[in-house]
């Protein structure tokens, strides 16, 4: 195909050769400083680029290979990459949430999206109503942010918190404290549990595991023990956390252990 070799060579100086969205090999350059092709899409963050083994008459010279499960997305379409990343069983919770955020930004569906920015891109006019699933994704992201930043769930009901969330996205309906620590938290826990199970089932990861034990006292002076597993790549998961306050640190118990 005319120009195929030169297009491949032009991608070698990019920061991440695996994240290249070459959906249009016939894009023309404007001036000597502009490269051909579309900008690299964020959907390629969780995919590796491999040559298309059966290009045929297609313009797509590359296919996407999932970095988590090695699944091949032969269409190379950004919408298909996002859909797989959002539902990949072996992907990390962070990668899944990132893919869902990308779907929300793209309107929640496939099809071609334009890179041309409109006035609505800079300010929420209130016309872009969120769908039910899109609102759930944002609720999960908000809950995850509260957890990772150590913010009490009760803050979601604070008037100042509600005001800033409304200013950022008027059509977003934040979860109440009951929903946040109920269905939303349960969903995040299920995702993390499935991810940990997938890691433990991976023979390459499970060959060399390190079991660690940590102990601390909480605000109520309860003796909490956590049992953790560390993988060779230094990923760590919490296997179990248990209150062992009823077991005293006596010489007899230590000897029996």
PDB file of N, CA and C in Angstrom, residues 45-48 65-71 84-86 88-96 99 195 198-199 202 205 235:
ATOM      1  N   UNK A  45      -4.396   3.475  25.862  1.00  0.00           N
ATOM      2  CA  UNK A  45      -3.552   3.359  27.052  1.00  0.00           C
ATOM      3  C   UNK A  45      -3.473   1.923  27.563  1.00  0.00           C
ATOM      4  N   UNK A  46      -4.525   1.143  27.374  1.00  0.00           N
ATOM      5  CA  UNK A  46      -4.551  -0.227  27.881  1.00  0.00           C
ATOM      6  C   UNK A  46      -4.365  -1.259  26.768  1.00  0.00           C
ATOM      7  N   UNK A  47      -3.869  -0.826  25.607  1.00  0.00           N
ATOM      8  CA  UNK A  47      -3.695  -1.740  24.475  1.00  0.00           C
ATOM      9  C   UNK A  47      -2.308  -1.603  23.871  1.00  0.00           C
ATOM     10  N   UNK A  48      -1.834  -2.730  23.330  1.00  0.00           N
ATOM     11  CA  UNK A  48      -0.581  -2.735  22.580  1.00  0.00           C
ATOM     12  C   UNK A  48      -0.910  -2.733  21.091  1.00  0.00           C
ATOM     13  N   UNK A  65      -4.189  -5.018  21.075  1.00  0.00           N
ATOM     14  CA  UNK A  65      -4.082  -6.220  21.909  1.00  0.00           C
ATOM     15  C   UNK A  65      -4.120  -5.774  23.369  1.00  0.00           C
ATOM     16  N   UNK A  66      -5.116  -6.241  24.108  1.00  0.00           N
ATOM     17  CA  UNK A  66      -5.296  -5.844  25.500  1.00  0.00           C
ATOM     18  C   UNK A  66      -4.061  -6.205  26.329  1.00  0.00           C
ATOM     19  N   UNK A  67      -3.576  -5.257  27.124  1.00  0.00           N
ATOM     20  CA  UNK A  67      -2.406  -5.491  27.958  1.00  0.00           C
ATOM     21  C   UNK A  67      -2.701  -6.396  29.148  1.00  0.00           C
ATOM     22  N   UNK A  68      -3.994  -6.615  29.440  1.00  0.00           N
ATOM     23  CA  UNK A  68      -4.358  -7.427  30.601  1.00  0.00           C
ATOM     24  C   UNK A  68      -4.695  -8.876  30.227  1.00  0.00           C
ATOM     25  N   UNK A  69      -5.466  -9.062  29.139  1.00  0.00           N
ATOM     26  CA  UNK A  69      -5.916 -10.417  28.798  1.00  0.00           C
ATOM     27  C   UNK A  69      -5.450 -10.877  27.425  1.00  0.00           C
ATOM     28  N   UNK A  70      -4.695 -10.039  26.698  1.00  0.00           N
ATOM     29  CA  UNK A  70      -4.177 -10.369  25.364  1.00  0.00           C
ATOM     30  C   UNK A  70      -5.270 -10.575  24.319  1.00  0.00           C
ATOM     31  N   UNK A  71      -6.470 -10.095  24.608  1.00  0.00           N
ATOM     32  CA  UNK A  71      -7.551 -10.186  23.620  1.00  0.00           C
ATOM     33  C   UNK A  71      -7.246  -9.218  22.469  1.00  0.00           C
ATOM     34  N   UNK A  84     -14.171  -2.877  25.375  1.00  0.00           N
ATOM     35  CA  UNK A  84     -13.463  -4.031  25.930  1.00  0.00           C
ATOM     36  C   UNK A  84     -12.783  -3.676  27.248  1.00  0.00           C
ATOM     37  N   UNK A  85     -12.100  -2.523  27.295  1.00  0.00           N
ATOM     38  CA  UNK A  85     -11.382  -2.135  28.509  1.00  0.00           C
ATOM     39  C   UNK A  85     -12.331  -1.954  29.690  1.00  0.00           C
ATOM     40  N   UNK A  86     -13.539  -1.469  29.435  1.00  0.00           N
ATOM     41  CA  UNK A  86     -14.508  -1.245  30.507  1.00  0.00           C
ATOM     42  C   UNK A  86     -15.082  -2.543  31.053  1.00  0.00           C
ATOM     43  N   UNK A  88     -13.268  -5.751  30.628  1.00  0.00           N
ATOM     44  CA  UNK A  88     -12.240  -6.790  30.712  1.00  0.00           C
ATOM     45  C   UNK A  88     -12.151  -7.332  32.143  1.00  0.00           C
ATOM     46  N   UNK A  89     -12.241  -8.649  32.283  1.00  0.00           N
ATOM     47  CA  UNK A  89     -12.252  -9.265  33.607  1.00  0.00           C
ATOM     48  C   UNK A  89     -10.894  -9.181  34.297  1.00  0.00           C
ATOM     49  N   UNK A  90      -9.813  -9.074  33.513  1.00  0.00           N
ATOM     50  CA  UNK A  90      -8.476  -9.041  34.102  1.00  0.00           C
ATOM     51  C   UNK A  90      -7.928  -7.627  34.268  1.00  0.00           C
ATOM     52  N   UNK A  91      -8.649  -6.645  33.760  1.00  0.00           N
ATOM     53  CA  UNK A  91      -8.185  -5.261  33.869  1.00  0.00           C
ATOM     54  C   UNK A  91      -8.308  -4.774  35.308  1.00  0.00           C
ATOM     55  N   UNK A  92      -7.473  -3.839  35.674  1.00  0.00           N
ATOM     56  CA  UNK A  92      -7.536  -3.271  37.020  1.00  0.00           C
ATOM     57  C   UNK A  92      -8.785  -2.392  37.156  1.00  0.00           C
ATOM     58  N   UNK A  93      -9.285  -2.220  38.373  1.00  0.00           N
ATOM     59  CA  UNK A  93     -10.448  -1.331  38.561  1.00  0.00           C
ATOM     60  C   UNK A  93     -10.192   0.074  38.037  1.00  0.00           C
ATOM     61  N   UNK A  94      -8.953   0.541  38.191  1.00  0.00           N
ATOM     62  CA  UNK A  94      -8.633   1.885  37.706  1.00  0.00           C
ATOM     63  C   UNK A  94      -8.769   1.971  36.191  1.00  0.00           C
ATOM     64  N   UNK A  95      -8.287   0.918  35.486  1.00  0.00           N
ATOM     65  CA  UNK A  95      -8.368   0.909  34.018  1.00  0.00           C
ATOM     66  C   UNK A  95      -9.812   0.839  33.550  1.00  0.00           C
ATOM     67  N   UNK A  96     -10.639   0.046  34.260  1.00  0.00           N
ATOM     68  CA  UNK A  96     -12.049  -0.055  33.896  1.00  0.00           C
ATOM     69  C   UNK A  96     -12.758   1.288  34.069  1.00  0.00           C
ATOM     70  N   UNK A  99     -11.777   3.709  31.389  1.00  0.00           N
ATOM     71  CA  UNK A  99     -12.452   3.431  30.121  1.00  0.00           C
ATOM     72  C   UNK A  99     -13.899   3.911  30.155  1.00  0.00           C
ATOM     73  N   UNK A 195     -11.007  -8.708  40.603  1.00  0.00           N
ATOM     74  CA  UNK A 195      -9.660  -8.424  40.112  1.00  0.00           C
ATOM     75  C   UNK A 195      -8.618  -9.217  40.884  1.00  0.00           C
ATOM     76  N   UNK A 198      -8.668 -12.820  39.848  1.00  0.00           N
ATOM     77  CA  UNK A 198      -8.030 -13.012  38.549  1.00  0.00           C
ATOM     78  C   UNK A 198      -6.508 -13.013  38.696  1.00  0.00           C
ATOM     79  N   UNK A 199      -5.982 -12.141  39.541  1.00  0.00           N
ATOM     80  CA  UNK A 199      -4.526 -12.118  39.768  1.00  0.00           C
ATOM     81  C   UNK A 199      -4.049 -13.421  40.398  1.00  0.00           C
ATOM     82  N   UNK A 202      -3.872 -16.261  37.951  1.00  0.00           N
ATOM     83  CA  UNK A 202      -2.849 -16.135  36.916  1.00  0.00           C
ATOM     84  C   UNK A 202      -1.609 -16.902  37.343  1.00  0.00           C
ATOM     85  N   UNK A 205       1.655 -14.906  37.799  1.00  0.00           N
ATOM     86  CA  UNK A 205       1.730 -14.050  38.972  1.00  0.00           C
ATOM     87  C   UNK A 205       1.770 -14.844  40.270  1.00  0.00           C
ATOM     88  N   UNK A 235       2.769  -5.628  43.488  1.00  0.00           N
ATOM     89  CA  UNK A 235       1.356  -5.356  43.750  1.00  0.00           C
ATOM     90  C   UNK A 235       0.970  -6.051  45.045  1.00  0.00           C
TER      91      UNK A 235
END
